[in-house]
């Protein structure tokens, strides 16, 4: 009586490894792009929150560049300067020295996001959204997705 073979042949193992390699080659870049988009979305949300904060500042003080007491000659202090607030920093957030009626808030990519397609995101008091590209960035990529 012949006994049935158990296990895999070498050819079956090689085919399985090739399939795993192809799936990995597709999945890792897609996952990396997904993570970058989510970090960029977080930076956009912080910029939008900062515009609300600046409008509140102007409502209370009458203009964007009126400093708090004892801090003359400085831009208003944003309540957040990094994204995310905890953990590894992906963006530095700053308001350029504003004048009485305008400002620009900038989120600059750092750390793991430094090579992102949208290396700098900006927004002004009028809601004008801008970006500086590290390569491949467009208005849609940087602000819509």
Short mmCIF file of N, CA and C in Angstrom, two decimals:
data_model
loop_
_atom_site.label_atom_id
_atom_site.label_comp_id
_atom_site.label_asym_id
_atom_site.label_seq_id
_atom_site.Cartn_x
_atom_site.Cartn_y
_atom_site.Cartn_z
N UNK A 1 0.83 -1.17 0.00
CA UNK A 1 0.00 0.00 0.00
C UNK A 1 0.88 1.25 0.00
N UNK A 2 0.55 2.14 -0.88
CA UNK A 2 1.32 3.38 -1.02
C UNK A 2 0.82 4.42 -0.03
N UNK A 3 1.74 5.09 0.56
CA UNK A 3 1.40 6.12 1.54
C UNK A 3 1.29 7.49 0.86
N UNK A 4 0.28 8.31 1.19
CA UNK A 4 0.08 9.64 0.60
C UNK A 4 1.16 10.60 1.09
N UNK A 5 1.59 11.46 0.18
CA UNK A 5 2.61 12.44 0.56
C UNK A 5 1.97 13.60 1.31
N UNK A 6 2.70 14.11 2.26
CA UNK A 6 2.25 15.28 3.01
C UNK A 6 3.23 16.41 2.78
N UNK A 7 2.70 17.66 2.93
CA UNK A 7 3.58 18.82 2.80
C UNK A 7 3.49 19.47 1.43
N UNK A 8 4.39 20.43 1.23
CA UNK A 8 4.40 21.21 -0.01
C UNK A 8 5.65 20.88 -0.80
N UNK A 9 5.53 20.98 -2.09
CA UNK A 9 6.72 20.82 -2.92
C UNK A 9 7.47 22.14 -2.96
N UNK A 10 8.69 22.09 -3.39
CA UNK A 10 9.51 23.30 -3.49
C UNK A 10 8.88 24.29 -4.47
N UNK A 11 8.33 23.82 -5.55
CA UNK A 11 7.70 24.69 -6.54
C UNK A 11 6.49 25.41 -5.92
N UNK A 12 5.69 24.72 -5.15
CA UNK A 12 4.53 25.36 -4.50
C UNK A 12 4.98 26.45 -3.54
N UNK A 13 6.03 26.22 -2.80
CA UNK A 13 6.56 27.23 -1.88
C UNK A 13 7.08 28.45 -2.63
N UNK A 14 7.76 28.24 -3.74
CA UNK A 14 8.28 29.35 -4.53
C UNK A 14 7.13 30.19 -5.09
N UNK A 15 6.10 29.53 -5.60
CA UNK A 15 4.94 30.25 -6.13
C UNK A 15 4.27 31.07 -5.03
N UNK A 16 4.12 30.49 -3.85
CA UNK A 16 3.52 31.22 -2.72
C UNK A 16 4.36 32.44 -2.35
N UNK A 17 5.67 32.29 -2.36
CA UNK A 17 6.55 33.42 -2.02
C UNK A 17 6.46 34.53 -3.07
N UNK A 18 6.35 34.17 -4.33
CA UNK A 18 6.21 35.16 -5.40
C UNK A 18 4.90 35.93 -5.23
N UNK A 19 3.83 35.22 -4.93
CA UNK A 19 2.53 35.88 -4.72
C UNK A 19 2.60 36.84 -3.54
N UNK A 20 3.20 36.42 -2.45
CA UNK A 20 3.35 37.28 -1.27
C UNK A 20 4.20 38.51 -1.62
N UNK A 21 5.26 38.32 -2.38
CA UNK A 21 6.12 39.44 -2.78
C UNK A 21 5.39 40.46 -3.63
N UNK A 22 4.57 39.99 -4.57
CA UNK A 22 3.81 40.90 -5.43
C UNK A 22 2.79 41.67 -4.61
N UNK A 23 2.08 40.98 -3.73
CA UNK A 23 1.09 41.67 -2.88
C UNK A 23 1.76 42.70 -1.98
N UNK A 24 2.92 42.38 -1.44
CA UNK A 24 3.65 43.32 -0.59
C UNK A 24 4.12 44.53 -1.40
N UNK A 25 4.58 44.30 -2.61
CA UNK A 25 5.05 45.40 -3.45
C UNK A 25 3.93 46.37 -3.80
N UNK A 26 2.71 45.88 -3.84
CA UNK A 26 1.56 46.75 -4.11
C UNK A 26 1.05 47.40 -2.83
N UNK A 27 0.99 46.65 -1.76
CA UNK A 27 0.37 47.13 -0.52
C UNK A 27 1.18 48.20 0.21
N UNK A 28 2.48 48.05 0.30
CA UNK A 28 3.29 48.98 1.10
C UNK A 28 3.25 50.40 0.54
N UNK A 29 3.44 50.64 -0.76
CA UNK A 29 3.33 52.02 -1.26
C UNK A 29 1.93 52.61 -1.06
N UNK A 30 0.89 51.80 -1.26
CA UNK A 30 -0.47 52.29 -1.04
C UNK A 30 -0.71 52.66 0.41
N UNK A 31 -0.20 51.85 1.32
CA UNK A 31 -0.36 52.13 2.75
C UNK A 31 0.40 53.40 3.12
N UNK A 32 1.60 53.56 2.60
CA UNK A 32 2.40 54.76 2.88
C UNK A 32 1.68 56.01 2.38
N UNK A 33 1.12 55.95 1.17
CA UNK A 33 0.38 57.09 0.62
C UNK A 33 -0.85 57.40 1.47
N UNK A 34 -1.52 56.38 1.96
CA UNK A 34 -2.69 56.56 2.82
C UNK A 34 -2.30 57.27 4.11
N UNK A 35 -1.21 56.85 4.73
CA UNK A 35 -0.74 57.48 5.97
C UNK A 35 -0.37 58.94 5.71
N UNK A 36 0.31 59.23 4.61
CA UNK A 36 0.66 60.62 4.30
C UNK A 36 -0.59 61.47 4.09
N UNK A 37 -1.59 60.94 3.41
CA UNK A 37 -2.84 61.69 3.21
C UNK A 37 -3.52 61.97 4.54
N UNK A 38 -3.51 61.01 5.45
CA UNK A 38 -4.17 61.24 6.75
C UNK A 38 -3.41 62.28 7.57
N UNK A 39 -2.09 62.26 7.53
CA UNK A 39 -1.30 63.27 8.25
C UNK A 39 -1.50 64.66 7.64
N UNK A 40 -1.58 64.72 6.30
CA UNK A 40 -1.84 65.99 5.62
C UNK A 40 -3.23 66.52 5.99
N UNK A 41 -4.21 65.63 6.08
CA UNK A 41 -5.57 66.04 6.47
C UNK A 41 -5.58 66.60 7.89
N UNK A 42 -4.80 66.00 8.77
CA UNK A 42 -4.70 66.52 10.14
C UNK A 42 -4.10 67.93 10.14
N UNK A 43 -3.08 68.15 9.32
CA UNK A 43 -2.47 69.49 9.23
C UNK A 43 -3.48 70.50 8.67
N UNK A 44 -4.25 70.10 7.66
CA UNK A 44 -5.27 71.00 7.10
C UNK A 44 -6.30 71.37 8.17
N UNK A 45 -6.71 70.39 8.97
CA UNK A 45 -7.67 70.67 10.03
C UNK A 45 -7.12 71.65 11.05
N UNK A 46 -5.85 71.49 11.41
CA UNK A 46 -5.23 72.42 12.35
C UNK A 46 -5.16 73.82 11.75
N UNK A 47 -4.85 73.93 10.46
CA UNK A 47 -4.82 75.25 9.82
C UNK A 47 -6.21 75.90 9.85
N UNK A 48 -7.24 75.12 9.60
CA UNK A 48 -8.60 75.67 9.64
C UNK A 48 -8.98 76.09 11.06
N UNK A 49 -8.58 75.29 12.06
CA UNK A 49 -8.81 75.68 13.45
C UNK A 49 -8.06 76.97 13.78
N UNK A 50 -6.85 77.10 13.25
CA UNK A 50 -6.05 78.30 13.50
C UNK A 50 -6.71 79.54 12.91
N UNK A 51 -7.36 79.40 11.75
CA UNK A 51 -8.05 80.56 11.17
C UNK A 51 -9.22 80.98 12.05
N UNK A 52 -9.92 80.01 12.62
CA UNK A 52 -11.01 80.34 13.55
C UNK A 52 -10.43 81.06 14.77
N UNK A 53 -9.30 80.57 15.26
CA UNK A 53 -8.67 81.19 16.42
C UNK A 53 -8.24 82.62 16.10
N UNK A 54 -7.69 82.84 14.89
CA UNK A 54 -7.26 84.18 14.50
C UNK A 54 -8.46 85.13 14.37
N UNK A 55 -9.57 84.63 13.86
CA UNK A 55 -10.77 85.47 13.75
C UNK A 55 -11.28 85.84 15.14
N UNK A 56 -11.22 84.90 16.06
CA UNK A 56 -11.61 85.20 17.44
C UNK A 56 -10.67 86.24 18.03
N UNK A 57 -9.38 86.12 17.74
CA UNK A 57 -8.37 87.09 18.20
C UNK A 57 -8.71 88.48 17.68
N UNK A 58 -9.04 88.57 16.39
CA UNK A 58 -9.37 89.86 15.79
C UNK A 58 -10.66 90.43 16.39
N UNK A 59 -11.63 89.58 16.64
CA UNK A 59 -12.89 90.04 17.24
C UNK A 59 -12.64 90.64 18.62
N UNK A 60 -11.78 90.02 19.40
CA UNK A 60 -11.50 90.49 20.76
C UNK A 60 -10.61 91.73 20.77
N UNK A 61 -9.69 91.86 19.80
CA UNK A 61 -8.70 92.94 19.83
C UNK A 61 -8.86 93.97 18.71
N UNK A 62 -9.72 93.70 17.75
CA UNK A 62 -9.96 94.67 16.69
C UNK A 62 -9.04 94.56 15.49
N UNK A 63 -7.96 93.81 15.60
CA UNK A 63 -7.03 93.61 14.48
C UNK A 63 -6.20 92.37 14.76
N UNK A 64 -5.57 91.86 13.71
CA UNK A 64 -4.81 90.61 13.84
C UNK A 64 -3.48 90.79 14.56
N UNK A 65 -2.88 91.96 14.44
CA UNK A 65 -1.52 92.12 14.96
C UNK A 65 -1.44 92.77 16.33
N UNK A 66 -2.55 92.96 17.00
CA UNK A 66 -2.48 93.55 18.34
C UNK A 66 -2.01 92.48 19.32
N UNK A 67 -0.83 92.65 19.88
CA UNK A 67 -0.26 91.61 20.75
C UNK A 67 -0.91 91.61 22.13
N UNK A 68 -0.78 90.50 22.83
CA UNK A 68 -1.24 90.49 24.21
C UNK A 68 -0.36 91.39 25.06
N UNK A 69 -0.81 91.81 26.21
CA UNK A 69 0.01 92.66 27.08
C UNK A 69 1.37 92.01 27.37
N UNK A 70 2.38 92.81 27.42
CA UNK A 70 3.75 92.42 27.76
C UNK A 70 4.44 91.59 26.68
N UNK A 71 3.86 91.49 25.50
CA UNK A 71 4.51 90.76 24.42
C UNK A 71 4.48 91.63 23.17
N UNK A 72 4.79 92.90 23.31
CA UNK A 72 4.70 93.84 22.19
C UNK A 72 5.61 93.43 21.04
N UNK A 73 5.13 93.65 19.82
CA UNK A 73 5.92 93.40 18.63
C UNK A 73 5.95 91.96 18.17
N UNK A 74 5.08 91.12 18.69
CA UNK A 74 5.07 89.72 18.27
C UNK A 74 3.73 89.36 17.64
N UNK A 75 3.75 88.28 16.89
CA UNK A 75 2.52 87.76 16.30
C UNK A 75 1.69 87.12 17.41
N UNK A 76 0.39 87.02 17.22
CA UNK A 76 -0.44 86.35 18.22
C UNK A 76 0.03 84.91 18.43
N UNK A 77 0.06 84.46 19.66
CA UNK A 77 0.51 83.09 19.92
C UNK A 77 -0.59 82.09 19.58
N UNK A 78 -0.32 81.20 18.64
CA UNK A 78 -1.30 80.16 18.31
C UNK A 78 -1.37 79.16 19.46
N UNK A 79 -2.54 78.61 19.72
CA UNK A 79 -2.65 77.63 20.80
C UNK A 79 -1.99 76.30 20.45
N UNK A 80 -1.59 76.10 19.21
CA UNK A 80 -0.93 74.87 18.79
C UNK A 80 0.15 75.23 17.78
N UNK A 81 1.30 74.64 17.91
CA UNK A 81 2.41 74.96 17.02
C UNK A 81 2.95 73.74 16.29
N UNK A 82 2.47 72.56 16.65
CA UNK A 82 2.90 71.33 15.99
C UNK A 82 1.70 70.43 15.72
N UNK A 83 1.85 69.58 14.71
CA UNK A 83 0.83 68.59 14.38
C UNK A 83 1.53 67.23 14.33
N UNK A 84 1.06 66.25 15.06
CA UNK A 84 0.00 66.28 16.06
C UNK A 84 0.48 66.89 17.36
N UNK A 85 -0.45 67.14 18.26
CA UNK A 85 -0.11 67.78 19.53
C UNK A 85 0.78 66.89 20.39
N UNK A 86 0.64 65.58 20.25
CA UNK A 86 1.48 64.64 21.00
C UNK A 86 2.08 63.64 20.02
N UNK A 87 3.19 63.07 20.39
CA UNK A 87 3.84 62.09 19.52
C UNK A 87 4.83 62.74 18.58
N UNK A 88 5.21 61.98 17.56
CA UNK A 88 6.18 62.47 16.58
C UNK A 88 5.58 63.62 15.77
N UNK A 89 6.32 64.71 15.68
CA UNK A 89 5.84 65.91 14.97
C UNK A 89 5.93 65.69 13.47
N UNK A 90 4.83 65.98 12.76
CA UNK A 90 4.79 65.88 11.30
C UNK A 90 4.78 67.25 10.63
N UNK A 91 4.23 68.26 11.31
CA UNK A 91 4.15 69.62 10.76
C UNK A 91 4.42 70.62 11.87
N UNK A 92 5.14 71.69 11.54
CA UNK A 92 5.27 72.85 12.42
C UNK A 92 4.29 73.90 11.91
N UNK A 93 3.52 74.48 12.82
CA UNK A 93 2.51 75.47 12.45
C UNK A 93 2.93 76.82 13.00
N UNK A 94 2.86 77.86 12.15
CA UNK A 94 3.25 79.21 12.58
C UNK A 94 2.42 80.23 11.84
N UNK A 95 2.21 81.37 12.49
CA UNK A 95 1.56 82.50 11.82
C UNK A 95 2.65 83.51 11.53
N UNK A 96 2.75 83.90 10.26
CA UNK A 96 3.71 84.93 9.89
C UNK A 96 3.27 86.22 10.57
N UNK A 97 4.19 87.11 10.85
CA UNK A 97 3.84 88.36 11.52
C UNK A 97 2.73 89.04 10.74
N UNK A 98 1.55 89.12 11.34
CA UNK A 98 0.42 89.70 10.62
C UNK A 98 0.42 91.21 10.67
N UNK A 99 -0.37 91.83 9.80
CA UNK A 99 -0.61 93.26 9.95
C UNK A 99 -2.03 93.40 10.50
N UNK A 100 -2.56 94.59 10.50
CA UNK A 100 -3.86 94.82 11.14
C UNK A 100 -4.99 94.06 10.46
N UNK A 101 -4.87 93.83 9.15
CA UNK A 101 -6.01 93.24 8.43
C UNK A 101 -5.71 91.92 7.71
N UNK A 102 -4.51 91.38 7.82
CA UNK A 102 -4.23 90.12 7.12
C UNK A 102 -3.20 89.28 7.88
N UNK A 103 -3.19 88.01 7.52
CA UNK A 103 -2.23 87.07 8.10
C UNK A 103 -2.09 85.88 7.15
N UNK A 104 -1.06 85.11 7.34
CA UNK A 104 -0.87 83.83 6.66
C UNK A 104 -0.39 82.83 7.69
N UNK A 105 -1.08 81.71 7.77
CA UNK A 105 -0.68 80.63 8.68
C UNK A 105 -0.08 79.53 7.82
N UNK A 106 1.05 78.99 8.28
CA UNK A 106 1.79 78.00 7.50
C UNK A 106 2.00 76.73 8.31
N UNK A 107 1.80 75.59 7.66
CA UNK A 107 2.15 74.29 8.24
C UNK A 107 3.27 73.72 7.38
N UNK A 108 4.44 73.55 7.98
CA UNK A 108 5.62 73.08 7.25
C UNK A 108 5.91 71.63 7.64
N UNK A 109 6.02 70.76 6.64
CA UNK A 109 6.27 69.34 6.88
C UNK A 109 7.67 69.13 7.45
N UNK A 110 7.75 68.28 8.48
CA UNK A 110 9.03 67.92 9.09
C UNK A 110 9.01 66.42 9.37
N UNK A 111 10.14 65.90 9.76
CA UNK A 111 10.21 64.50 10.15
C UNK A 111 9.83 63.56 9.02
N UNK A 112 8.94 62.62 9.30
CA UNK A 112 8.52 61.64 8.31
C UNK A 112 7.79 62.26 7.12
N UNK A 113 7.23 63.45 7.31
CA UNK A 113 6.48 64.10 6.24
C UNK A 113 7.34 65.05 5.40
N UNK A 114 8.62 65.18 5.73
CA UNK A 114 9.48 66.15 5.05
C UNK A 114 9.56 65.90 3.55
N UNK A 115 9.44 64.68 3.10
CA UNK A 115 9.50 64.38 1.67
C UNK A 115 8.14 64.33 1.00
N UNK A 116 7.11 64.82 1.67
CA UNK A 116 5.75 64.75 1.14
C UNK A 116 5.60 65.62 -0.10
N UNK A 117 4.63 65.27 -0.94
CA UNK A 117 4.35 66.04 -2.16
C UNK A 117 3.92 67.46 -1.83
N UNK A 118 3.32 67.66 -0.66
CA UNK A 118 2.87 68.99 -0.22
C UNK A 118 3.69 69.36 1.01
N UNK A 119 4.87 69.92 0.80
CA UNK A 119 5.78 70.16 1.91
C UNK A 119 5.36 71.32 2.79
N UNK A 120 4.62 72.29 2.26
CA UNK A 120 4.14 73.42 3.05
C UNK A 120 2.70 73.74 2.65
N UNK A 121 1.82 73.83 3.63
CA UNK A 121 0.43 74.23 3.41
C UNK A 121 0.23 75.60 4.02
N UNK A 122 -0.49 76.49 3.33
CA UNK A 122 -0.75 77.83 3.86
C UNK A 122 -2.23 78.17 3.72
N UNK A 123 -2.67 79.09 4.58
CA UNK A 123 -4.02 79.62 4.48
C UNK A 123 -3.98 81.07 4.96
N UNK A 124 -4.75 81.92 4.31
CA UNK A 124 -4.78 83.35 4.65
C UNK A 124 -6.10 83.71 5.31
N UNK A 125 -6.21 84.97 5.72
CA UNK A 125 -7.43 85.45 6.37
C UNK A 125 -8.65 85.39 5.45
N UNK A 126 -8.43 85.39 4.14
CA UNK A 126 -9.55 85.31 3.19
C UNK A 126 -9.92 83.87 2.87
N UNK A 127 -9.18 82.92 3.43
CA UNK A 127 -9.43 81.51 3.16
C UNK A 127 -8.68 80.99 1.95
N UNK A 128 -7.80 81.82 1.37
CA UNK A 128 -7.01 81.39 0.22
C UNK A 128 -6.04 80.30 0.67
N UNK A 129 -6.14 79.16 0.04
CA UNK A 129 -5.33 78.00 0.42
C UNK A 129 -4.20 77.84 -0.58
N UNK A 130 -3.00 77.68 -0.06
CA UNK A 130 -1.84 77.52 -0.92
C UNK A 130 -0.99 76.35 -0.47
N UNK A 131 0.05 76.07 -1.23
CA UNK A 131 0.96 74.98 -0.90
C UNK A 131 2.28 75.20 -1.62
N UNK A 132 3.31 74.60 -1.08
CA UNK A 132 4.60 74.51 -1.74
C UNK A 132 4.84 73.03 -1.94
N UNK A 133 5.17 72.65 -3.13
CA UNK A 133 5.27 71.22 -3.42
C UNK A 133 6.69 70.71 -3.29
N UNK A 134 6.78 69.51 -2.78
CA UNK A 134 8.06 68.82 -2.74
C UNK A 134 8.20 67.93 -3.96
N UNK A 135 7.23 68.03 -4.87
CA UNK A 135 7.23 67.22 -6.09
C UNK A 135 5.92 66.46 -6.22
N UNK A 136 5.17 66.75 -7.24
CA UNK A 136 3.94 66.02 -7.49
C UNK A 136 2.70 66.57 -6.81
N UNK A 137 2.85 67.62 -6.02
CA UNK A 137 1.70 68.18 -5.32
C UNK A 137 0.87 69.07 -6.22
N UNK A 138 -0.43 69.00 -6.07
CA UNK A 138 -1.36 69.88 -6.77
C UNK A 138 -2.34 70.42 -5.75
N UNK A 139 -3.14 71.39 -6.13
CA UNK A 139 -4.14 71.93 -5.22
C UNK A 139 -5.07 70.83 -4.74
N UNK A 140 -5.47 69.94 -5.65
CA UNK A 140 -6.37 68.85 -5.28
C UNK A 140 -5.70 67.89 -4.30
N UNK A 141 -4.47 67.51 -4.59
CA UNK A 141 -3.75 66.58 -3.72
C UNK A 141 -3.51 67.20 -2.35
N UNK A 142 -3.10 68.46 -2.33
CA UNK A 142 -2.72 69.09 -1.06
C UNK A 142 -3.92 69.51 -0.21
N UNK A 143 -5.01 69.94 -0.82
CA UNK A 143 -6.12 70.48 -0.04
C UNK A 143 -7.43 69.72 -0.13
N UNK A 144 -7.58 68.82 -1.09
CA UNK A 144 -8.88 68.16 -1.24
C UNK A 144 -8.92 66.72 -0.78
N UNK A 145 -7.81 66.05 -0.76
CA UNK A 145 -7.84 64.64 -0.37
C UNK A 145 -7.13 64.42 0.92
#
